[in-house]
Amino acid sequence: MKAFTYQRATSPAEAAAAVAGHHGARFIAGGTNLLDLMKLQIETPGHLVDINHLGLDRIEPTAGGGLRIGALVRNTDLAADHRVRRDYAVLSRALLAGASAQLRNKATTAGNLLQRTRCHYFYDTTKPCNKRVPGSGCAALGGSNRNLAVLGTSDQCIATHPSDMAVAMRALDAIVETTAPDGTARAIPIVDFHVLPGATPQVETVLQPGELITGVALPPPLGGTHVYRKVRDRASYAFAVVSVAAVVAPGTLRVAFGGLAPKPWRVEAAETRAGADAIADAAFAGARTTRQNAFKLPLSKRLLASVLADARG
């Protein structure tokens, strides 16, 4: 790990300004992803800004009848909150499907949204990776890509986004709240928060330099039945090969997929179709598969059919 300087911020605006004012600086909270990346020298920030003391660790009702989740709420606390379990059960279930209990005790809401891909070429500094070194190439395109993306990819990158939580939040139409270095606030619909790789796979979100996530707002609850189901290569502590977050309520169907794309994948137009196969066909239009990961599409259809049968039955 390379040497770095350290600062403890006392306000969101101060934290944002500090990161914006130091080239390559990073925020640190739980550090469950960042510290691993620093040890491998994939991330080499010269300055770390600690945001753990900003009071962003509360879950509070909003005036509109929803919930506001502070950026520093730990995954364990969010999954266990009685309001989340009652009204946003798909979120609680997605959180409990992710990582291990020890990691969930440290991982934060904002950090979960911002975690980097687990593509092994991204982690192997001896191999080319456009996310890690723009313009160097993508070893995954012609290499081992069984667990990589089939939707939203480009000729530059086929990495997947690893978050379970983000998939559930996409199904719930969450809003990401931020503070800029000048203190101005912004509300970003989660559909717009993560970006597809295109020609710039190193750009993963719409956040500007120094912009700090302060919380995530959930709209009023939809009711109905909430299901999160995850297919993985081992029973625990594994990222999704495919996952489905579904909310089925009177007159409402929400379906989001994980493990298939560089961002949580939801196509609202597909939710108007009848039957799991029709929904999946519409959601997966334009898919680009490889010989190794083509199985993800029929697997996703079967998983969706099972989830909808349980939710409606």
mmCIF file of N, CA, C and O in Angstrom, residues 34-123:
data_model
loop_
_atom_site.group_PDB
_atom_site.id
_atom_site.type_symbol
_atom_site.label_atom_id
_atom_site.label_comp_id
_atom_site.label_asym_id
_atom_site.label_seq_id
_atom_site.Cartn_x
_atom_site.Cartn_y
_atom_site.Cartn_z
ATOM 1 N N LEU A 34 -12.450 -0.323 -0.769
ATOM 2 C CA LEU A 34 -11.327 0.570 -1.046
ATOM 3 C C LEU A 34 -10.016 0.052 -0.487
ATOM 4 O O LEU A 34 -8.969 0.099 -1.156
ATOM 5 N N LEU A 35 -10.010 -0.458 0.732
ATOM 6 C CA LEU A 35 -8.757 -0.911 1.333
ATOM 7 C C LEU A 35 -8.171 -2.097 0.573
ATOM 8 O O LEU A 35 -6.948 -2.198 0.410
ATOM 9 N N ASP A 36 -9.022 -2.997 0.090
ATOM 10 C CA ASP A 36 -8.521 -4.094 -0.730
ATOM 11 C C ASP A 36 -7.861 -3.558 -1.998
ATOM 12 O O ASP A 36 -6.796 -4.034 -2.411
ATOM 13 N N LEU A 37 -8.510 -2.580 -2.628
ATOM 14 C CA LEU A 37 -7.971 -2.010 -3.860
ATOM 15 C C LEU A 37 -6.655 -1.272 -3.595
ATOM 16 O O LEU A 37 -5.745 -1.286 -4.432
ATOM 17 N N MET A 38 -6.537 -0.641 -2.442
ATOM 18 C CA MET A 38 -5.291 0.038 -2.102
ATOM 19 C C MET A 38 -4.167 -0.966 -1.840
ATOM 20 O O MET A 38 -3.013 -0.736 -2.232
ATOM 21 N N LYS A 39 -4.476 -2.070 -1.206
ATOM 22 C CA LYS A 39 -3.450 -3.080 -0.943
ATOM 23 C C LYS A 39 -2.898 -3.653 -2.242
ATOM 24 O O LYS A 39 -1.708 -3.992 -2.326
ATOM 25 N N LEU A 40 -3.761 -3.763 -3.240
ATOM 26 C CA LEU A 40 -3.343 -4.291 -4.533
ATOM 27 C C LEU A 40 -2.794 -3.200 -5.451
ATOM 28 O O LEU A 40 -2.385 -3.488 -6.571
ATOM 29 N N GLN A 41 -2.814 -1.963 -4.989
ATOM 30 C CA GLN A 41 -2.369 -0.778 -5.735
ATOM 31 C C GLN A 41 -3.164 -0.590 -7.039
ATOM 32 O O GLN A 41 -2.649 -0.077 -8.025
ATOM 33 N N ILE A 42 -4.418 -0.989 -6.979
ATOM 34 C CA ILE A 42 -5.349 -0.652 -8.057
ATOM 35 C C ILE A 42 -5.878 0.756 -7.820
ATOM 36 O O ILE A 42 -6.030 1.544 -8.756
ATOM 37 N N GLU A 43 -6.156 1.080 -6.581
ATOM 38 C CA GLU A 43 -6.437 2.453 -6.155
ATOM 39 C C GLU A 43 -5.225 2.930 -5.356
ATOM 40 O O GLU A 43 -4.758 2.235 -4.453
ATOM 41 N N THR A 44 -4.715 4.118 -5.693
ATOM 42 C CA THR A 44 -3.547 4.648 -4.982
ATOM 43 C C THR A 44 -3.801 6.103 -4.575
ATOM 44 O O THR A 44 -3.083 7.017 -5.011
ATOM 45 N N PRO A 45 -4.819 6.354 -3.759
ATOM 46 C CA PRO A 45 -5.102 7.735 -3.365
ATOM 47 C C PRO A 45 -3.983 8.308 -2.506
ATOM 48 O O PRO A 45 -3.446 7.640 -1.622
ATOM 49 N N GLY A 46 -3.642 9.557 -2.766
ATOM 50 C CA GLY A 46 -2.637 10.225 -1.947
ATOM 51 C C GLY A 46 -3.223 10.855 -0.704
ATOM 52 O O GLY A 46 -2.485 11.270 0.193
ATOM 53 N N HIS A 47 -4.567 10.940 -0.645
ATOM 54 C CA HIS A 47 -5.221 11.588 0.488
ATOM 55 C C HIS A 47 -6.547 10.883 0.735
ATOM 56 O O HIS A 47 -7.323 10.641 -0.206
ATOM 57 N N LEU A 48 -6.825 10.534 1.989
ATOM 58 C CA LEU A 48 -8.093 9.925 2.379
ATOM 59 C C LEU A 48 -8.847 10.879 3.293
ATOM 60 O O LEU A 48 -8.270 11.448 4.228
ATOM 61 N N VAL A 49 -10.144 11.035 3.027
ATOM 62 C CA VAL A 49 -11.008 11.895 3.837
ATOM 63 C C VAL A 49 -12.018 11.015 4.557
ATOM 64 O O VAL A 49 -12.893 10.409 3.928
ATOM 65 N N ASP A 50 -11.891 10.941 5.861
ATOM 66 C CA ASP A 50 -12.750 10.101 6.696
ATOM 67 C C ASP A 50 -14.090 10.807 6.907
ATOM 68 O O ASP A 50 -14.153 11.920 7.420
ATOM 69 N N ILE A 51 -15.176 10.135 6.520
ATOM 70 C CA ILE A 51 -16.520 10.727 6.635
ATOM 71 C C ILE A 51 -17.365 10.037 7.702
ATOM 72 O O ILE A 51 -18.573 10.230 7.762
ATOM 73 N N ASN A 52 -16.733 9.247 8.557
ATOM 74 C CA ASN A 52 -17.491 8.458 9.526
ATOM 75 C C ASN A 52 -18.136 9.280 10.631
ATOM 76 O O ASN A 52 -18.980 8.761 11.367
ATOM 77 N N HIS A 53 -17.771 10.551 10.760
ATOM 78 C CA HIS A 53 -18.259 11.352 11.888
ATOM 79 C C HIS A 53 -19.181 12.483 11.424
ATOM 80 O O HIS A 53 -19.290 13.517 12.091
ATOM 81 N N LEU A 54 -19.874 12.277 10.327
ATOM 82 C CA LEU A 54 -20.718 13.341 9.759
ATOM 83 C C LEU A 54 -22.197 13.192 10.122
ATOM 84 O O LEU A 54 -23.034 13.954 9.635
ATOM 85 N N GLY A 55 -22.546 12.226 10.941
ATOM 86 C CA GLY A 55 -23.949 12.067 11.338
ATOM 87 C C GLY A 55 -24.846 11.565 10.223
ATOM 88 O O GLY A 55 -26.059 11.817 10.243
ATOM 89 N N LEU A 56 -24.278 10.838 9.274
ATOM 90 C CA LEU A 56 -25.057 10.336 8.135
ATOM 91 C C LEU A 56 -25.432 8.871 8.319
ATOM 92 O O LEU A 56 -25.535 8.112 7.360
ATOM 93 N N ASP A 57 -25.667 8.470 9.568
ATOM 94 C CA ASP A 57 -25.910 7.061 9.874
ATOM 95 C C ASP A 57 -27.313 6.808 10.415
ATOM 96 O O ASP A 57 -27.543 5.869 11.171
ATOM 97 N N ARG A 58 -28.269 7.630 9.980
ATOM 98 C CA ARG A 58 -29.646 7.473 10.489
ATOM 99 C C ARG A 58 -30.608 7.086 9.377
ATOM 100 O O ARG A 58 -30.402 7.422 8.207
ATOM 101 N N ILE A 59 -31.677 6.403 9.761
ATOM 102 C CA ILE A 59 -32.784 6.070 8.867
ATOM 103 C C ILE A 59 -33.990 6.849 9.371
ATOM 104 O O ILE A 59 -34.427 6.656 10.511
ATOM 105 N N GLU A 60 -34.527 7.722 8.531
ATOM 106 C CA GLU A 60 -35.572 8.640 8.980
ATOM 107 C C GLU A 60 -36.728 8.683 7.981
ATOM 108 O O GLU A 60 -36.510 8.553 6.770
ATOM 109 N N PRO A 61 -37.958 8.882 8.477
ATOM 110 C CA PRO A 61 -39.087 9.030 7.544
ATOM 111 C C PRO A 61 -38.998 10.347 6.788
ATOM 112 O O PRO A 61 -38.459 11.338 7.297
ATOM 113 N N THR A 62 -39.482 10.357 5.562
ATOM 114 C CA THR A 62 -39.533 11.584 4.769
ATOM 115 C C THR A 62 -40.928 12.182 4.836
ATOM 116 O O THR A 62 -41.907 11.506 5.196
ATOM 117 N N ALA A 63 -41.022 13.450 4.475
ATOM 118 C CA ALA A 63 -42.321 14.128 4.509
ATOM 119 C C ALA A 63 -43.315 13.485 3.554
ATOM 120 O O ALA A 63 -44.533 13.536 3.770
ATOM 121 N N GLY A 64 -42.806 12.845 2.495
ATOM 122 C CA GLY A 64 -43.693 12.234 1.508
ATOM 123 C C GLY A 64 -44.135 10.830 1.846
ATOM 124 O O GLY A 64 -44.839 10.195 1.052
ATOM 125 N N GLY A 65 -43.726 10.312 3.001
ATOM 126 C CA GLY A 65 -44.165 8.982 3.404
ATOM 127 C C GLY A 65 -43.170 7.874 3.103
ATOM 128 O O GLY A 65 -43.470 6.696 3.303
ATOM 129 N N GLY A 66 -41.971 8.231 2.630
ATOM 130 C CA GLY A 66 -40.939 7.235 2.364
ATOM 131 C C GLY A 66 -39.917 7.181 3.480
ATOM 132 O O GLY A 66 -40.199 7.548 4.630
ATOM 133 N N LEU A 67 -38.723 6.730 3.153
ATOM 134 C CA LEU A 67 -37.622 6.656 4.113
ATOM 135 C C LEU A 67 -36.384 7.292 3.507
ATOM 136 O O LEU A 67 -36.133 7.166 2.303
ATOM 137 N N ARG A 68 -35.617 7.968 4.355
ATOM 138 C CA ARG A 68 -34.311 8.457 3.939
ATOM 139 C C ARG A 68 -33.251 7.679 4.692
ATOM 140 O O ARG A 68 -33.246 7.619 5.925
ATOM 141 N N ILE A 69 -32.345 7.074 3.941
ATOM 142 C CA ILE A 69 -31.289 6.243 4.498
ATOM 143 C C ILE A 69 -29.980 7.012 4.408
ATOM 144 O O ILE A 69 -29.543 7.382 3.311
ATOM 145 N N GLY A 70 -29.365 7.289 5.535
ATOM 146 C CA GLY A 70 -28.102 8.011 5.531
ATOM 147 C C GLY A 70 -27.018 7.224 4.815
ATOM 148 O O GLY A 70 -27.005 5.984 4.820
ATOM 149 N N ALA A 71 -26.073 7.939 4.221
ATOM 150 C CA ALA A 71 -25.013 7.301 3.442
ATOM 151 C C ALA A 71 -24.171 6.345 4.266
ATOM 152 O O ALA A 71 -23.609 5.386 3.738
ATOM 153 N N LEU A 72 -24.091 6.583 5.591
ATOM 154 C CA LEU A 72 -23.226 5.770 6.438
ATOM 155 C C LEU A 72 -23.976 4.711 7.238
ATOM 156 O O LEU A 72 -23.397 4.079 8.123
ATOM 157 N N VAL A 73 -25.246 4.502 6.932
ATOM 158 C CA VAL A 73 -25.976 3.404 7.566
ATOM 159 C C VAL A 73 -25.329 2.091 7.140
ATOM 160 O O VAL A 73 -25.132 1.833 5.951
ATOM 161 N N ARG A 74 -24.968 1.268 8.111
ATOM 162 C CA ARG A 74 -24.322 -0.005 7.812
ATOM 163 C C ARG A 74 -25.338 -0.991 7.242
ATOM 164 O O ARG A 74 -26.514 -0.969 7.581
ATOM 165 N N ASN A 75 -24.865 -1.865 6.382
ATOM 166 C CA ASN A 75 -25.756 -2.803 5.715
ATOM 167 C C ASN A 75 -26.530 -3.666 6.704
ATOM 168 O O ASN A 75 -27.710 -3.959 6.496
ATOM 169 N N THR A 76 -25.890 -4.087 7.774
ATOM 170 C CA THR A 76 -26.571 -4.894 8.784
ATOM 171 C C THR A 76 -27.724 -4.123 9.409
ATOM 172 O O THR A 76 -28.831 -4.658 9.572
ATOM 173 N N ASP A 77 -27.486 -2.871 9.768
ATOM 174 C CA ASP A 77 -28.529 -2.061 10.408
ATOM 175 C C ASP A 77 -29.675 -1.775 9.448
ATOM 176 O O ASP A 77 -30.844 -1.753 9.850
ATOM 177 N N LEU A 78 -29.359 -1.548 8.186
ATOM 178 C CA LEU A 78 -30.404 -1.272 7.213
ATOM 179 C C LEU A 78 -31.274 -2.507 6.991
ATOM 180 O O LEU A 78 -32.511 -2.418 6.952
ATOM 181 N N ALA A 79 -30.651 -3.665 6.861
ATOM 182 C CA ALA A 79 -31.412 -4.894 6.641
ATOM 183 C C ALA A 79 -32.309 -5.234 7.829
ATOM 184 O O ALA A 79 -33.382 -5.818 7.653
ATOM 185 N N ALA A 80 -31.872 -4.851 9.037
ATOM 186 C CA ALA A 80 -32.615 -5.212 10.245
ATOM 187 C C ALA A 80 -33.666 -4.187 10.637
ATOM 188 O O ALA A 80 -34.531 -4.482 11.492
ATOM 189 N N ASP A 81 -33.652 -3.000 10.066
ATOM 190 C CA ASP A 81 -34.598 -1.955 10.450
ATOM 191 C C ASP A 81 -36.036 -2.431 10.221
ATOM 192 O O ASP A 81 -36.371 -2.935 9.143
ATOM 193 N N HIS A 82 -36.898 -2.254 11.210
ATOM 194 C CA HIS A 82 -38.247 -2.820 11.122
ATOM 195 C C HIS A 82 -39.066 -2.189 10.005
ATOM 196 O O HIS A 82 -39.904 -2.846 9.382
ATOM 197 N N ARG A 83 -38.793 -0.911 9.696
ATOM 198 C CA ARG A 83 -39.522 -0.253 8.611
ATOM 199 C C ARG A 83 -39.095 -0.798 7.260
ATOM 200 O O ARG A 83 -39.920 -0.955 6.349
ATOM 201 N N VAL A 84 -37.811 -1.078 7.116
ATOM 202 C CA VAL A 84 -37.314 -1.653 5.866
ATOM 203 C C VAL A 84 -37.850 -3.064 5.693
ATOM 204 O O VAL A 84 -38.323 -3.444 4.612
ATOM 205 N N ARG A 85 -37.814 -3.850 6.747
ATOM 206 C CA ARG A 85 -38.303 -5.231 6.664
ATOM 207 C C ARG A 85 -39.793 -5.269 6.362
ATOM 208 O O ARG A 85 -40.268 -6.145 5.626
ATOM 209 N N ARG A 86 -40.543 -4.309 6.890
ATOM 210 C CA ARG A 86 -41.995 -4.304 6.683
ATOM 211 C C ARG A 86 -42.395 -3.737 5.324
ATOM 212 O O ARG A 86 -43.237 -4.317 4.621
ATOM 213 N N ASP A 87 -41.792 -2.609 4.937
ATOM 214 C CA ASP A 87 -42.266 -1.864 3.767
ATOM 215 C C ASP A 87 -41.383 -2.003 2.527
ATOM 216 O O ASP A 87 -41.841 -1.728 1.415
ATOM 217 N N TYR A 88 -40.133 -2.395 2.722
ATOM 218 C CA TYR A 88 -39.189 -2.500 1.604
ATOM 219 C C TYR A 88 -38.431 -3.824 1.734
ATOM 220 O O TYR A 88 -37.201 -3.855 1.707
ATOM 221 N N ALA A 89 -39.183 -4.888 1.856
ATOM 222 C CA ALA A 89 -38.581 -6.188 2.172
ATOM 223 C C ALA A 89 -37.592 -6.647 1.103
ATOM 224 O O ALA A 89 -36.634 -7.355 1.406
ATOM 225 N N VAL A 90 -37.800 -6.249 -0.155
ATOM 226 C CA VAL A 90 -36.863 -6.646 -1.204
ATOM 227 C C VAL A 90 -35.472 -6.091 -0.918
ATOM 228 O O VAL A 90 -34.456 -6.745 -1.209
ATOM 229 N N LEU A 91 -35.397 -4.925 -0.312
ATOM 230 C CA LEU A 91 -34.110 -4.319 0.038
ATOM 231 C C LEU A 91 -33.447 -5.082 1.170
ATOM 232 O O LEU A 91 -32.245 -5.384 1.125
ATOM 233 N N SER A 92 -34.208 -5.416 2.203
ATOM 234 C CA SER A 92 -33.650 -6.175 3.313
ATOM 235 C C SER A 92 -33.123 -7.525 2.837
ATOM 236 O O SER A 92 -32.017 -7.949 3.202
ATOM 237 N N ARG A 93 -33.878 -8.189 1.975
ATOM 238 C CA ARG A 93 -33.470 -9.507 1.499
ATOM 239 C C ARG A 93 -32.236 -9.422 0.609
ATOM 240 O O ARG A 93 -31.368 -10.299 0.651
ATOM 241 N N ALA A 94 -32.164 -8.381 -0.209
ATOM 242 C CA ALA A 94 -30.988 -8.216 -1.064
ATOM 243 C C ALA A 94 -29.735 -7.983 -0.217
ATOM 244 O O ALA A 94 -28.668 -8.542 -0.502
ATOM 245 N N LEU A 95 -29.845 -7.158 0.811
ATOM 246 C CA LEU A 95 -28.699 -6.896 1.672
ATOM 247 C C LEU A 95 -28.204 -8.164 2.354
ATOM 248 O O LEU A 95 -26.994 -8.413 2.444
ATOM 249 N N LEU A 96 -29.130 -8.976 2.843
ATOM 250 C CA LEU A 96 -28.745 -10.194 3.542
ATOM 251 C C LEU A 96 -28.173 -11.250 2.601
ATOM 252 O O LEU A 96 -27.506 -12.182 3.049
ATOM 253 N N ALA A 97 -28.420 -11.092 1.294
ATOM 254 C CA ALA A 97 -27.851 -12.016 0.318
ATOM 255 C C ALA A 97 -26.421 -11.650 -0.044
ATOM 256 O O ALA A 97 -25.737 -12.429 -0.722
ATOM 257 N N GLY A 98 -25.959 -10.487 0.385
ATOM 258 C CA GLY A 98 -24.650 -9.997 -0.020
ATOM 259 C C GLY A 98 -23.584 -10.201 1.037
ATOM 260 O O GLY A 98 -23.841 -10.103 2.238
ATOM 261 N N ALA A 99 -22.388 -10.512 0.590
ATOM 262 C CA ALA A 99 -21.185 -10.545 1.428
ATOM 263 C C ALA A 99 -21.332 -11.497 2.618
ATOM 264 O O ALA A 99 -22.059 -12.484 2.561
ATOM 265 N N SER A 100 -20.632 -11.187 3.700
ATOM 266 C CA SER A 100 -20.686 -11.972 4.934
ATOM 267 C C SER A 100 -21.176 -11.060 6.046
ATOM 268 O O SER A 100 -21.222 -9.831 5.905
ATOM 269 N N ALA A 101 -21.536 -11.648 7.172
ATOM 270 C CA ALA A 101 -22.019 -10.842 8.298
ATOM 271 C C ALA A 101 -20.975 -9.824 8.741
ATOM 272 O O ALA A 101 -21.306 -8.676 9.053
ATOM 273 N N GLN A 102 -19.712 -10.225 8.753
ATOM 274 C CA GLN A 102 -18.660 -9.306 9.182
ATOM 275 C C GLN A 102 -18.558 -8.108 8.239
ATOM 276 O O GLN A 102 -18.408 -6.959 8.685
ATOM 277 N N LEU A 103 -18.627 -8.356 6.934
ATOM 278 C CA LEU A 103 -18.562 -7.253 5.978
ATOM 279 C C LEU A 103 -19.803 -6.379 6.062
ATOM 280 O O LEU A 103 -19.712 -5.153 5.972
ATOM 281 N N ARG A 104 -20.968 -6.972 6.233
ATOM 282 C CA ARG A 104 -22.203 -6.174 6.335
ATOM 283 C C ARG A 104 -22.175 -5.274 7.566
ATOM 284 O O ARG A 104 -22.792 -4.207 7.571
ATOM 285 N N ASN A 105 -21.466 -5.683 8.599
ATOM 286 C CA ASN A 105 -21.350 -4.844 9.796
ATOM 287 C C ASN A 105 -20.541 -3.580 9.543
ATOM 288 O O ASN A 105 -20.683 -2.596 10.273
ATOM 289 N N LYS A 106 -19.686 -3.594 8.540
ATOM 290 C CA LYS A 106 -18.835 -2.437 8.223
ATOM 291 C C LYS A 106 -19.295 -1.676 6.982
ATOM 292 O O LYS A 106 -19.150 -0.462 6.905
ATOM 293 N N ALA A 107 -19.825 -2.391 6.004
ATOM 294 C CA ALA A 107 -20.158 -1.787 4.716
ATOM 295 C C ALA A 107 -21.280 -0.762 4.868
ATOM 296 O O ALA A 107 -22.230 -0.961 5.635
ATOM 297 N N THR A 108 -21.200 0.321 4.107
ATOM 298 C CA THR A 108 -22.171 1.399 4.201
ATOM 299 C C THR A 108 -23.072 1.446 2.972
ATOM 300 O O THR A 108 -22.771 0.860 1.925
ATOM 301 N N THR A 109 -24.158 2.185 3.109
ATOM 302 C CA THR A 109 -25.105 2.326 2.006
ATOM 303 C C THR A 109 -24.435 2.967 0.787
ATOM 304 O O THR A 109 -24.546 2.468 -0.340
ATOM 305 N N ALA A 110 -23.726 4.080 0.987
ATOM 306 C CA ALA A 110 -23.075 4.751 -0.135
ATOM 307 C C ALA A 110 -21.968 3.890 -0.724
ATOM 308 O O ALA A 110 -21.821 3.793 -1.949
ATOM 309 N N GLY A 111 -21.181 3.257 0.133
ATOM 310 C CA GLY A 111 -20.105 2.418 -0.353
ATOM 311 C C GLY A 111 -20.608 1.240 -1.171
ATOM 312 O O GLY A 111 -19.970 0.835 -2.152
ATOM 313 N N ASN A 112 -21.746 0.696 -0.780
ATOM 314 C CA ASN A 112 -22.333 -0.408 -1.526
ATOM 315 C C ASN A 112 -22.669 0.021 -2.950
ATOM 316 O O ASN A 112 -22.404 -0.696 -3.919
ATOM 317 N N LEU A 113 -23.231 1.215 -3.099
ATOM 318 C CA LEU A 113 -23.557 1.722 -4.432
ATOM 319 C C LEU A 113 -22.310 1.944 -5.282
ATOM 320 O O LEU A 113 -22.346 1.811 -6.505
ATOM 321 N N LEU A 114 -21.201 2.282 -4.628
ATOM 322 C CA LEU A 114 -19.991 2.694 -5.345
ATOM 323 C C LEU A 114 -18.960 1.589 -5.493
ATOM 324 O O LEU A 114 -17.885 1.830 -6.046
ATOM 325 N N GLN A 115 -19.237 0.381 -5.009
ATOM 326 C CA GLN A 115 -18.213 -0.658 -5.065
ATOM 327 C C GLN A 115 -17.841 -0.974 -6.514
ATOM 328 O O GLN A 115 -18.654 -0.866 -7.436
ATOM 329 N N ARG A 116 -16.594 -1.339 -6.699
ATOM 330 C CA ARG A 116 -16.053 -1.597 -8.038
ATOM 331 C C ARG A 116 -16.341 -3.040 -8.466
ATOM 332 O O ARG A 116 -16.607 -3.913 -7.649
ATOM 333 N N THR A 117 -16.246 -3.266 -9.754
ATOM 334 C CA THR A 117 -16.500 -4.599 -10.292
ATOM 335 C C THR A 117 -15.553 -5.636 -9.702
ATOM 336 O O THR A 117 -14.434 -5.318 -9.302
ATOM 337 N N ARG A 118 -16.017 -6.887 -9.670
ATOM 338 C CA ARG A 118 -15.147 -7.980 -9.229
ATOM 339 C C ARG A 118 -14.606 -8.781 -10.405
ATOM 340 O O ARG A 118 -14.146 -9.907 -10.225
ATOM 341 N N CYS A 119 -14.626 -8.238 -11.608
ATOM 342 C CA CYS A 119 -13.966 -8.881 -12.748
ATOM 343 C C CYS A 119 -12.514 -9.157 -12.380
ATOM 344 O O CYS A 119 -11.794 -8.257 -11.942
ATOM 345 N N HIS A 120 -12.063 -10.421 -12.538
ATOM 346 C CA HIS A 120 -10.722 -10.737 -12.033
ATOM 347 C C HIS A 120 -9.620 -10.084 -12.856
ATOM 348 O O HIS A 120 -8.498 -9.928 -12.368
ATOM 349 N N TYR A 121 -9.919 -9.647 -14.070
ATOM 350 C CA TYR A 121 -8.894 -8.924 -14.835
ATOM 351 C C TYR A 121 -8.715 -7.499 -14.303
ATOM 352 O O TYR A 121 -7.632 -6.922 -14.427
ATOM 353 N N PHE A 122 -9.765 -6.940 -13.720
ATOM 354 C CA PHE A 122 -9.643 -5.641 -13.064
ATOM 355 C C PHE A 122 -8.703 -5.740 -11.861
ATOM 356 O O PHE A 122 -7.936 -4.814 -11.569
ATOM 357 N N TYR A 123 -8.738 -6.875 -11.175
ATOM 358 C CA TYR A 123 -7.911 -7.066 -9.979
ATOM 359 C C TYR A 123 -6.504 -7.573 -10.301
ATOM 360 O O TYR A 123 -5.635 -7.559 -9.436
#
